[in-house]
DNA sequence: GCGTGTACCTTTTTT
DNA sequence: AGGTACACGC
C-alpha cells in the first residue's frame, strides 16, 4: 500500500485524492506536478479503476511514458492500457479507427511541416499569386499565418491586423492560397497537424453514438500542460469529459510559451467556468531549486501580469548564487561555456548539465567547441531528426508503399532523379494516378532511375514486408544516391538511417510507424546518460537539470527580435526566460555576450544585454566578465567598481550597471546590506532589492515578493 | 518551357 | 545550412 498522506504535501494529497468531478491544479515550476499526476494514476488504479478507463493527455509522448513508468514503479507492477499521448497522436488514433474515409478503405496520410510548406508552395505557383512580388510573404510565413488563423480561430484579416499589419495588403492572396491548400488536402487524402484536431471535433459532433461510447470508456481524464492548449483542444476535453466529468487539468499560466501556435492561456483561466464546481488546487512549494535560484526566478516573474498568483517557496536554504557571465563575443562565449561545462563535469554527471537557448541555431558555436574537446552532447529542438533530408527521402518511399497517391512523397522521390523538375513530376504523377502500369512505364522511359524507383515500390507493395524490412530494402536502393548527394558526411547520415530501421523494428503497422514519426520526434525519445544536453527552451519544458547554462541573453536573440513589438509577445518571452531558469536545481549561469558575430555585417557587432538580465536586482547574482587577456574576472557587485580602461574601445564592453534602467529602481544602491530580515506578520524573508530611500523588496517564503518600508523590518546583518 | 547551377541572403519557438 | 532569385543551357 502506498502511504499517500505521508509521501505528499497537503495540496498534492488533495489533488491525488480528489477523483470525482472537475479539478484544476495550478502547479508552480518544480512543485512536484509530475509526482502528483503519477500518484493520482496510482491511486486510481489502486482503487480498482481499470487502466483502460483512464485518458492521459500530455504535451509529449515522452512525458506520458515517464508518468506511466513512474506509476508502475510506485505500484510495483506494470501499468498497461492507459490511453494517452499528445492531443495530436490521440486524435490520429481516433481518426484511424473511426474516420469515414478510413471506414471506406481510403488512406489518410499525415502531412508534416515540410509537406505543408511544399503544398503551399504548390498552390501558390498554381494560382500564379505573387510571381516576382518580393513584398509577398514567404511560403513558410503564409503557412504559419494560415495555421495561426485556424488555431486561434480568427479570420485571416484579424490575424494580420494584430501580428503583421504590413501584410494586410496581401490578405486576399494569402486567403486564396489557404482555400487552394484546403482543396489540395481534401483531394489527396492528406491531413495536416491542425486537421487532426478539427477532424476529430467534427467526428465527435457528427457521431453522438461514438461520443457516448468514448465518454463511457474514458471515465477519468487528465490533461497536462493545460496552459498550452488551444481552443479546439479545450473543446475536445469538454466533449470527452462531458458535463461534470472526472477531468483534471494541470498547468501553470506563468509557463505558457506556445501562444505563437495558438495556445490560449484563457483556457486554464476559465476552466472553472466551463466545468462548474471545479476544485482549484495550488501547488506552491518548490522541491526543485535552491533558494538563490528561486529568488532569481521569482524576480523574473515579479513584474509579469499573472492571473493565478502563486508564491513559490522552498525549505532549502543552501545553494550558490546564480552567475551572470559576460563574454566579449558569442564566439568566446562558446569557449567559456565549454570550459564551464568541463568544470561542472567534475561535480555532475553529463546528463545533469544542460545548455539552453532561444533558437536552434544559437548553439552552433558551442557545438563546434564541444566537438573539439570530445565532449558528447545531445541536441533537442531545432532541426528535427525526422526532418533531415535523407530521412525524409527514405520515408517518402515508405509513404508511397502505403499510399501510392501521396503527392508530397511522390514529388520527393521524383526529384531524386536528374532531369525531373516540378512540372515533369506533376505530369508523371497524373499518369501514375490513372493506374495503368504500361502507361506509367512508358512515361518514365526517359528517367531510368525513377522507373527503378517505381518498380521497387511495386515489388514492396505486393509483399508488404514488416516496416523494418521494408526500410532496409529502401535504404539499400537509396544508398548510391546518398553517397552522391552527401559526399562529405554520408556515413553519418547512413548511421541515422540505421537508427531509423531500429525505430521501425518496434512497429508492425507501417502506417502507425509513419504517423508516429511525423507526430513525435524519435530523436527526443531515449535519453543518453553520457551526454550533456543542448536544448531549445521550448524543448526543455517540463525537464530539469542540476546545472543550467543559458546562452545569448542579448537583445534580438532573447527576447527574439520578432517578439519585441507586441506586448503579448514580449510577455511570452519573459515566461520563456522564467521556464528556462526554473529548469535549474543548483547551478544557474546566464551568458550575456557583449557582441555577436554577424556574417556580412563586417564581423562583430555590439549587442545590448537582454532586458531580462538588465532588470534583475544585482544582489541576486554574481557577475563575471571576460577580460581582454582571456580570463574571467569576478565583479564585486556590492561596491562600485572601476571599469577596465579599454572596455569601451570596441563598443562591446559590459554595460555599466550604474546606468539606471529608465523608470526602474537602482539595483546597486544598498546592495551591500541585502540579506535576511524579519517581519512581524510575514516572518523571515530574503531581501531582494533596496528601493531607495526607505523601502525593500523582500521575498517571504510562502508569501512571495512584497515591498515593505524599512521601518517595519528587522534586518539581520550576516552579509 | 523546363531544369540546373550559382550567388546570395536570412535564420524562432513545434504538433 | 537551407531556401530563393536569377541567368544560362537544353
Short mmCIF file of N, CA, C and O in Angstrom, two decimals, chain A residues 348-454:
data_model
loop_
_atom_site.label_atom_id
_atom_site.label_comp_id
_atom_site.label_asym_id
_atom_site.label_seq_id
_atom_site.Cartn_x
_atom_site.Cartn_y
_atom_site.Cartn_z
N UNK A 348 29.05 16.99 -11.62
CA UNK A 348 27.78 16.40 -12.04
C UNK A 348 27.99 15.44 -13.21
O UNK A 348 28.88 15.64 -14.03
N UNK A 349 27.14 14.43 -13.30
CA UNK A 349 27.20 13.56 -14.48
C UNK A 349 26.72 14.35 -15.72
O UNK A 349 25.97 15.33 -15.56
N UNK A 350 27.14 13.94 -16.91
CA UNK A 350 26.84 14.71 -18.12
C UNK A 350 25.35 15.03 -18.30
O UNK A 350 24.99 16.16 -18.64
N UNK A 351 24.50 14.04 -18.05
CA UNK A 351 23.09 14.27 -18.34
C UNK A 351 22.42 15.20 -17.33
O UNK A 351 21.24 15.48 -17.45
N UNK A 352 23.20 15.65 -16.32
CA UNK A 352 22.66 16.61 -15.35
C UNK A 352 23.06 18.05 -15.70
O UNK A 352 22.87 18.96 -14.89
N UNK A 353 23.67 18.23 -16.87
CA UNK A 353 24.11 19.56 -17.28
C UNK A 353 23.41 19.92 -18.58
O UNK A 353 23.41 19.12 -19.53
N UNK A 354 22.81 21.10 -18.63
CA UNK A 354 22.10 21.49 -19.85
C UNK A 354 22.50 22.88 -20.29
O UNK A 354 22.71 23.77 -19.46
N UNK A 355 22.63 23.05 -21.59
CA UNK A 355 22.82 24.37 -22.19
C UNK A 355 21.54 24.70 -22.94
O UNK A 355 21.13 23.94 -23.82
N UNK A 356 20.89 25.80 -22.56
CA UNK A 356 19.60 26.15 -23.17
C UNK A 356 19.72 27.43 -23.99
O UNK A 356 20.56 28.29 -23.70
N UNK A 357 18.88 27.54 -25.01
CA UNK A 357 18.93 28.71 -25.89
C UNK A 357 17.58 28.94 -26.52
O UNK A 357 16.71 28.07 -26.52
N UNK A 358 17.41 30.14 -27.08
CA UNK A 358 16.13 30.57 -27.60
C UNK A 358 15.81 29.91 -28.95
O UNK A 358 14.68 29.59 -29.24
N UNK A 359 16.81 29.78 -29.80
CA UNK A 359 16.57 29.27 -31.15
C UNK A 359 17.63 28.25 -31.51
O UNK A 359 18.79 28.34 -31.05
N UNK A 360 17.26 27.28 -32.34
CA UNK A 360 18.11 26.15 -32.65
C UNK A 360 19.52 26.53 -33.07
O UNK A 360 20.48 25.92 -32.63
N UNK A 361 19.65 27.56 -33.88
CA UNK A 361 20.97 27.84 -34.42
C UNK A 361 21.88 28.57 -33.42
O UNK A 361 23.08 28.70 -33.66
N UNK A 362 21.34 29.03 -32.30
CA UNK A 362 22.17 29.74 -31.33
C UNK A 362 23.26 28.86 -30.73
O UNK A 362 24.25 29.37 -30.21
N UNK A 363 23.07 27.56 -30.77
CA UNK A 363 24.03 26.69 -30.10
C UNK A 363 25.18 26.29 -31.02
O UNK A 363 26.06 25.53 -30.62
N UNK A 364 25.18 26.80 -32.23
CA UNK A 364 26.13 26.32 -33.23
C UNK A 364 27.58 26.37 -32.74
O UNK A 364 28.30 25.38 -32.78
N UNK A 365 28.02 27.54 -32.26
CA UNK A 365 29.42 27.68 -31.83
C UNK A 365 29.74 26.74 -30.67
O UNK A 365 30.84 26.18 -30.61
N UNK A 366 28.79 26.59 -29.77
CA UNK A 366 29.02 25.70 -28.64
C UNK A 366 29.19 24.26 -29.12
O UNK A 366 30.05 23.52 -28.63
N UNK A 367 28.40 23.87 -30.09
CA UNK A 367 28.51 22.51 -30.63
C UNK A 367 29.91 22.27 -31.19
O UNK A 367 30.52 21.23 -30.95
N UNK A 368 30.41 23.27 -31.92
CA UNK A 368 31.74 23.13 -32.50
C UNK A 368 32.78 22.94 -31.40
O UNK A 368 33.63 22.04 -31.46
N UNK A 369 32.70 23.76 -30.35
CA UNK A 369 33.66 23.67 -29.26
C UNK A 369 33.57 22.35 -28.51
O UNK A 369 34.59 21.78 -28.11
N UNK A 370 32.34 21.88 -28.29
CA UNK A 370 32.17 20.61 -27.59
C UNK A 370 32.80 19.49 -28.41
O UNK A 370 33.49 18.61 -27.87
N UNK A 371 32.57 19.52 -29.71
CA UNK A 371 33.18 18.52 -30.58
C UNK A 371 34.69 18.55 -30.48
O UNK A 371 35.35 17.51 -30.44
N UNK A 372 35.23 19.76 -30.44
CA UNK A 372 36.68 19.92 -30.38
C UNK A 372 37.26 19.23 -29.16
O UNK A 372 38.30 18.58 -29.23
N UNK A 373 36.58 19.39 -28.04
CA UNK A 373 37.09 18.79 -26.80
C UNK A 373 36.61 17.36 -26.61
O UNK A 373 36.91 16.73 -25.61
N UNK A 374 35.83 16.87 -27.55
CA UNK A 374 35.35 15.50 -27.44
C UNK A 374 34.33 15.29 -26.33
O UNK A 374 34.21 14.20 -25.79
N UNK A 375 33.59 16.35 -26.00
CA UNK A 375 32.52 16.20 -25.01
C UNK A 375 31.24 15.81 -25.73
O UNK A 375 30.80 16.51 -26.64
N UNK A 376 30.68 14.68 -25.33
CA UNK A 376 29.48 14.21 -26.02
C UNK A 376 28.28 15.06 -25.64
O UNK A 376 28.13 15.49 -24.50
N UNK A 377 27.42 15.30 -26.61
CA UNK A 377 26.20 16.04 -26.30
C UNK A 377 25.05 15.54 -27.16
O UNK A 377 25.25 14.90 -28.19
N UNK A 378 23.85 15.82 -26.69
CA UNK A 378 22.64 15.54 -27.46
C UNK A 378 21.88 16.84 -27.60
O UNK A 378 21.73 17.58 -26.65
N UNK A 379 21.39 17.06 -28.80
CA UNK A 379 20.69 18.33 -29.02
C UNK A 379 19.20 18.08 -29.23
O UNK A 379 18.82 17.20 -29.99
N UNK A 380 18.40 18.85 -28.53
CA UNK A 380 16.95 18.76 -28.68
C UNK A 380 16.41 20.07 -29.23
O UNK A 380 16.85 21.14 -28.84
N UNK A 381 15.43 19.97 -30.10
CA UNK A 381 14.88 21.17 -30.71
C UNK A 381 15.70 21.55 -31.93
O UNK A 381 16.69 20.91 -32.25
N UNK A 382 15.30 22.59 -32.62
CA UNK A 382 15.96 22.94 -33.86
C UNK A 382 15.55 21.97 -34.95
O UNK A 382 14.42 21.49 -34.95
N UNK A 383 16.48 21.63 -35.85
CA UNK A 383 16.13 20.72 -36.93
C UNK A 383 15.86 19.34 -36.34
O UNK A 383 16.67 18.78 -35.61
N UNK A 384 14.71 18.81 -36.66
CA UNK A 384 14.35 17.52 -36.09
C UNK A 384 15.00 16.40 -36.87
O UNK A 384 15.25 16.51 -38.05
N UNK A 385 15.20 15.32 -36.14
CA UNK A 385 15.79 14.15 -36.76
C UNK A 385 15.00 13.73 -37.99
O UNK A 385 15.56 13.48 -39.06
N UNK A 386 13.68 13.68 -37.84
CA UNK A 386 12.87 13.15 -38.93
C UNK A 386 12.73 14.15 -40.07
O UNK A 386 12.14 13.86 -41.08
N UNK A 387 13.27 15.36 -39.89
CA UNK A 387 13.19 16.33 -40.97
C UNK A 387 14.50 16.46 -41.72
O UNK A 387 14.59 17.23 -42.68
N UNK A 388 15.50 15.70 -41.32
CA UNK A 388 16.75 15.69 -42.08
C UNK A 388 16.45 15.15 -43.47
O UNK A 388 15.64 14.24 -43.63
N UNK A 389 17.12 15.72 -44.48
CA UNK A 389 16.77 15.42 -45.87
C UNK A 389 16.81 13.92 -46.17
O UNK A 389 15.89 13.39 -46.80
N UNK A 390 17.85 13.21 -45.69
CA UNK A 390 17.96 11.81 -46.06
C UNK A 390 16.87 10.96 -45.42
O UNK A 390 16.38 10.01 -46.02
N UNK A 391 16.47 11.33 -44.20
CA UNK A 391 15.38 10.59 -43.56
C UNK A 391 14.08 10.82 -44.32
O UNK A 391 13.29 9.90 -44.56
N UNK A 392 13.87 12.07 -44.73
CA UNK A 392 12.65 12.37 -45.48
C UNK A 392 12.63 11.62 -46.81
O UNK A 392 11.57 11.16 -47.24
N UNK A 393 13.79 11.50 -47.44
CA UNK A 393 13.85 10.76 -48.71
C UNK A 393 13.39 9.32 -48.51
O UNK A 393 12.50 8.83 -49.22
N UNK A 394 14.01 8.65 -47.54
CA UNK A 394 13.68 7.25 -47.32
C UNK A 394 12.22 7.09 -46.90
O UNK A 394 11.51 6.19 -47.36
N UNK A 395 11.76 8.00 -46.06
CA UNK A 395 10.37 7.91 -45.61
C UNK A 395 9.39 8.16 -46.75
O UNK A 395 8.26 7.66 -46.73
N UNK A 396 9.81 8.93 -47.74
CA UNK A 396 8.93 9.16 -48.89
C UNK A 396 8.64 7.85 -49.60
O UNK A 396 7.50 7.60 -50.02
N UNK A 397 9.64 6.99 -49.74
CA UNK A 397 9.39 5.67 -50.33
C UNK A 397 8.38 4.89 -49.48
O UNK A 397 7.44 4.30 -50.01
N UNK A 398 8.63 4.90 -48.18
CA UNK A 398 7.74 4.14 -47.29
C UNK A 398 6.30 4.65 -47.42
O UNK A 398 5.35 3.87 -47.46
N UNK A 399 6.17 5.95 -47.51
CA UNK A 399 4.82 6.51 -47.63
C UNK A 399 4.17 6.11 -48.93
O UNK A 399 2.95 5.88 -48.98
N UNK A 400 4.96 6.02 -49.99
CA UNK A 400 4.39 5.63 -51.27
C UNK A 400 3.98 4.16 -51.30
O UNK A 400 3.06 3.79 -52.02
N UNK A 401 4.66 3.35 -50.52
CA UNK A 401 4.24 1.96 -50.43
C UNK A 401 2.84 1.91 -49.82
O UNK A 401 1.95 1.20 -50.28
N UNK A 402 2.64 2.72 -48.81
CA UNK A 402 1.37 2.72 -48.10
C UNK A 402 0.28 3.39 -48.93
O UNK A 402 -0.84 2.91 -49.03
N UNK A 403 0.62 4.55 -49.48
CA UNK A 403 -0.36 5.33 -50.23
C UNK A 403 0.28 5.81 -51.53
O UNK A 403 0.98 6.82 -51.55
N UNK A 404 0.06 5.08 -52.63
CA UNK A 404 0.72 5.39 -53.90
C UNK A 404 0.40 6.79 -54.40
O UNK A 404 1.12 7.31 -55.24
N UNK A 405 -0.66 7.38 -53.90
CA UNK A 405 -1.05 8.70 -54.39
C UNK A 405 -0.66 9.81 -53.42
O UNK A 405 -1.18 10.92 -53.49
N UNK A 406 0.25 9.51 -52.50
CA UNK A 406 0.75 10.53 -51.57
C UNK A 406 1.62 11.49 -52.38
O UNK A 406 2.78 11.22 -52.67
N UNK A 407 1.02 12.61 -52.77
CA UNK A 407 1.71 13.52 -53.69
C UNK A 407 3.02 14.09 -53.13
O UNK A 407 4.02 14.10 -53.82
N UNK A 408 3.03 14.58 -51.89
CA UNK A 408 4.30 15.12 -51.39
C UNK A 408 5.43 14.08 -51.47
O UNK A 408 6.56 14.41 -51.83
N UNK A 409 5.10 12.83 -51.13
CA UNK A 409 6.11 11.79 -51.17
C UNK A 409 6.54 11.52 -52.61
O UNK A 409 7.73 11.34 -52.90
N UNK A 410 5.58 11.50 -53.51
CA UNK A 410 5.89 11.27 -54.93
C UNK A 410 6.84 12.35 -55.44
O UNK A 410 7.82 12.07 -56.13
N UNK A 411 6.55 13.58 -55.06
CA UNK A 411 7.40 14.69 -55.51
C UNK A 411 8.82 14.54 -55.00
O UNK A 411 9.78 14.81 -55.70
N UNK A 412 8.92 14.08 -53.78
CA UNK A 412 10.23 13.93 -53.17
C UNK A 412 11.04 12.86 -53.89
O UNK A 412 12.22 13.07 -54.21
N UNK A 413 10.41 11.72 -54.14
CA UNK A 413 11.12 10.63 -54.81
C UNK A 413 11.47 11.04 -56.24
O UNK A 413 12.59 10.83 -56.70
N UNK A 414 10.52 11.66 -56.92
CA UNK A 414 10.77 12.05 -58.31
C UNK A 414 11.93 13.03 -58.42
O UNK A 414 12.76 12.95 -59.32
N UNK A 415 12.01 13.94 -57.44
CA UNK A 415 13.04 14.97 -57.50
C UNK A 415 14.45 14.38 -57.34
O UNK A 415 15.43 15.06 -57.61
N UNK A 416 14.53 13.13 -56.89
CA UNK A 416 15.84 12.50 -56.74
C UNK A 416 16.47 12.18 -58.09
O UNK A 416 17.67 11.98 -58.19
N UNK A 417 15.63 12.10 -59.13
CA UNK A 417 16.16 11.76 -60.45
C UNK A 417 16.59 13.01 -61.21
O UNK A 417 15.88 14.02 -61.20
N UNK A 418 17.71 12.91 -61.86
CA UNK A 418 18.20 14.03 -62.68
C UNK A 418 17.22 14.29 -63.82
O UNK A 418 16.64 13.37 -64.37
N UNK A 419 17.08 15.54 -64.13
CA UNK A 419 16.24 15.89 -65.27
C UNK A 419 14.76 15.93 -64.96
O UNK A 419 13.96 16.21 -65.84
N UNK A 420 14.40 15.65 -63.74
CA UNK A 420 12.99 15.71 -63.36
C UNK A 420 12.77 16.89 -62.43
O UNK A 420 13.32 16.92 -61.34
N UNK A 421 12.03 17.85 -62.86
CA UNK A 421 11.70 19.02 -62.05
C UNK A 421 10.24 19.01 -61.68
O UNK A 421 9.55 18.01 -61.90
N UNK A 422 9.73 20.11 -61.16
CA UNK A 422 8.35 20.18 -60.69
C UNK A 422 7.31 19.83 -61.77
O UNK A 422 6.38 19.08 -61.51
N UNK A 423 7.51 20.36 -62.96
CA UNK A 423 6.49 20.15 -64.00
C UNK A 423 6.43 18.69 -64.43
O UNK A 423 5.36 18.09 -64.53
N UNK A 424 7.60 18.14 -64.69
CA UNK A 424 7.65 16.74 -65.11
C UNK A 424 7.05 15.85 -64.03
O UNK A 424 6.30 14.91 -64.31
N UNK A 425 7.36 16.17 -62.77
CA UNK A 425 6.82 15.38 -61.66
C UNK A 425 5.31 15.34 -61.71
O UNK A 425 4.70 14.28 -61.61
N UNK A 426 4.70 16.51 -61.89
CA UNK A 426 3.24 16.56 -61.89
C UNK A 426 2.67 15.76 -63.06
O UNK A 426 1.66 15.08 -62.92
N UNK A 427 3.34 15.87 -64.21
CA UNK A 427 2.86 15.13 -65.38
C UNK A 427 2.89 13.62 -65.08
O UNK A 427 1.93 12.90 -65.31
N UNK A 428 4.02 13.18 -64.53
CA UNK A 428 4.17 11.76 -64.23
C UNK A 428 3.18 11.31 -63.16
O UNK A 428 2.65 10.20 -63.22
N UNK A 429 2.96 12.19 -62.20
CA UNK A 429 2.01 11.85 -61.13
C UNK A 429 0.62 11.61 -61.71
O UNK A 429 -0.06 10.65 -61.35
N UNK A 430 0.24 12.48 -62.68
CA UNK A 430 -1.08 12.33 -63.30
C UNK A 430 -1.16 11.00 -64.04
O UNK A 430 -2.19 10.31 -63.98
N UNK A 431 -0.08 10.63 -64.70
CA UNK A 431 -0.08 9.35 -65.41
C UNK A 431 -0.19 8.20 -64.40
O UNK A 431 -1.01 7.28 -64.57
N UNK A 432 0.62 8.28 -63.34
CA UNK A 432 0.63 7.20 -62.35
C UNK A 432 -0.74 7.06 -61.69
O UNK A 432 -1.17 5.98 -61.32
N UNK A 433 -1.42 8.18 -61.58
CA UNK A 433 -2.71 8.20 -60.91
C UNK A 433 -3.75 7.38 -61.68
O UNK A 433 -4.69 6.86 -61.10
N UNK A 434 -3.57 7.29 -63.01
CA UNK A 434 -4.53 6.52 -63.81
C UNK A 434 -4.42 5.03 -63.50
O UNK A 434 -5.34 4.27 -63.80
N UNK A 435 -3.28 4.63 -62.92
CA UNK A 435 -3.15 3.25 -62.50
C UNK A 435 -2.88 2.27 -63.63
O UNK A 435 -3.10 1.08 -63.50
N UNK A 436 -2.41 2.76 -64.77
CA UNK A 436 -2.08 1.88 -65.88
C UNK A 436 -0.57 1.65 -65.91
O UNK A 436 0.18 2.55 -66.27
N UNK A 437 -0.12 0.48 -65.51
CA UNK A 437 1.34 0.24 -65.37
C UNK A 437 2.09 0.48 -66.68
O UNK A 437 3.19 1.03 -66.66
N UNK A 438 1.49 0.06 -67.78
CA UNK A 438 2.19 0.22 -69.06
C UNK A 438 2.40 1.70 -69.39
O UNK A 438 3.50 2.12 -69.78
N UNK A 439 1.37 2.48 -69.19
CA UNK A 439 1.47 3.91 -69.46
C UNK A 439 2.51 4.56 -68.56
O UNK A 439 3.31 5.39 -69.00
N UNK A 440 2.51 4.16 -67.30
CA UNK A 440 3.47 4.73 -66.37
C UNK A 440 4.89 4.38 -66.78
O UNK A 440 5.77 5.25 -66.81
N UNK A 441 5.11 3.13 -67.11
CA UNK A 441 6.44 2.71 -67.51
C UNK A 441 6.89 3.49 -68.75
O UNK A 441 8.03 3.95 -68.84
N UNK A 442 5.95 3.69 -69.66
CA UNK A 442 6.27 4.42 -70.88
C UNK A 442 6.66 5.87 -70.57
O UNK A 442 7.65 6.40 -71.09
N UNK A 443 5.88 6.47 -69.67
CA UNK A 443 6.13 7.88 -69.33
C UNK A 443 7.49 8.05 -68.66
O UNK A 443 8.12 9.10 -68.76
N UNK A 444 7.92 7.01 -67.96
CA UNK A 444 9.19 7.10 -67.23
C UNK A 444 10.38 6.67 -68.07
O UNK A 444 11.51 6.62 -67.57
N UNK A 445 10.13 6.32 -69.31
CA UNK A 445 11.19 5.75 -70.13
C UNK A 445 12.45 6.60 -70.14
O UNK A 445 13.57 6.09 -70.14
N UNK A 446 12.27 7.90 -70.14
CA UNK A 446 13.43 8.78 -70.21
C UNK A 446 14.15 8.91 -68.86
O UNK A 446 15.20 9.53 -68.79
N UNK A 447 13.54 8.40 -67.84
CA UNK A 447 14.14 8.55 -66.50
C UNK A 447 14.32 7.18 -65.87
O UNK A 447 13.50 6.75 -65.04
N UNK A 448 15.38 6.48 -66.25
CA UNK A 448 15.55 5.10 -65.78
C UNK A 448 15.58 4.97 -64.26
O UNK A 448 15.07 4.00 -63.70
N UNK A 449 16.17 5.97 -63.60
CA UNK A 449 16.24 5.89 -62.13
C UNK A 449 14.85 5.90 -61.52
O UNK A 449 14.54 5.12 -60.63
N UNK A 450 14.04 6.81 -62.01
CA UNK A 450 12.69 6.92 -61.47
C UNK A 450 11.91 5.64 -61.75
O UNK A 450 11.14 5.16 -60.92
N UNK A 451 12.16 5.08 -62.92
CA UNK A 451 11.49 3.84 -63.26
C UNK A 451 11.88 2.74 -62.28
O UNK A 451 11.03 1.97 -61.81
N UNK A 452 13.18 2.70 -61.96
CA UNK A 452 13.64 1.71 -60.98
C UNK A 452 12.98 1.96 -59.63
O UNK A 452 12.62 1.01 -58.92
N UNK A 453 12.82 3.22 -59.28
CA UNK A 453 12.15 3.56 -58.02
C UNK A 453 10.73 2.98 -57.99
O UNK A 453 10.32 2.34 -57.02
N UNK A 454 10.02 3.22 -59.06
CA UNK A 454 8.62 2.79 -59.08
C UNK A 454 8.51 1.26 -59.09
O UNK A 454 7.60 0.70 -58.48
#
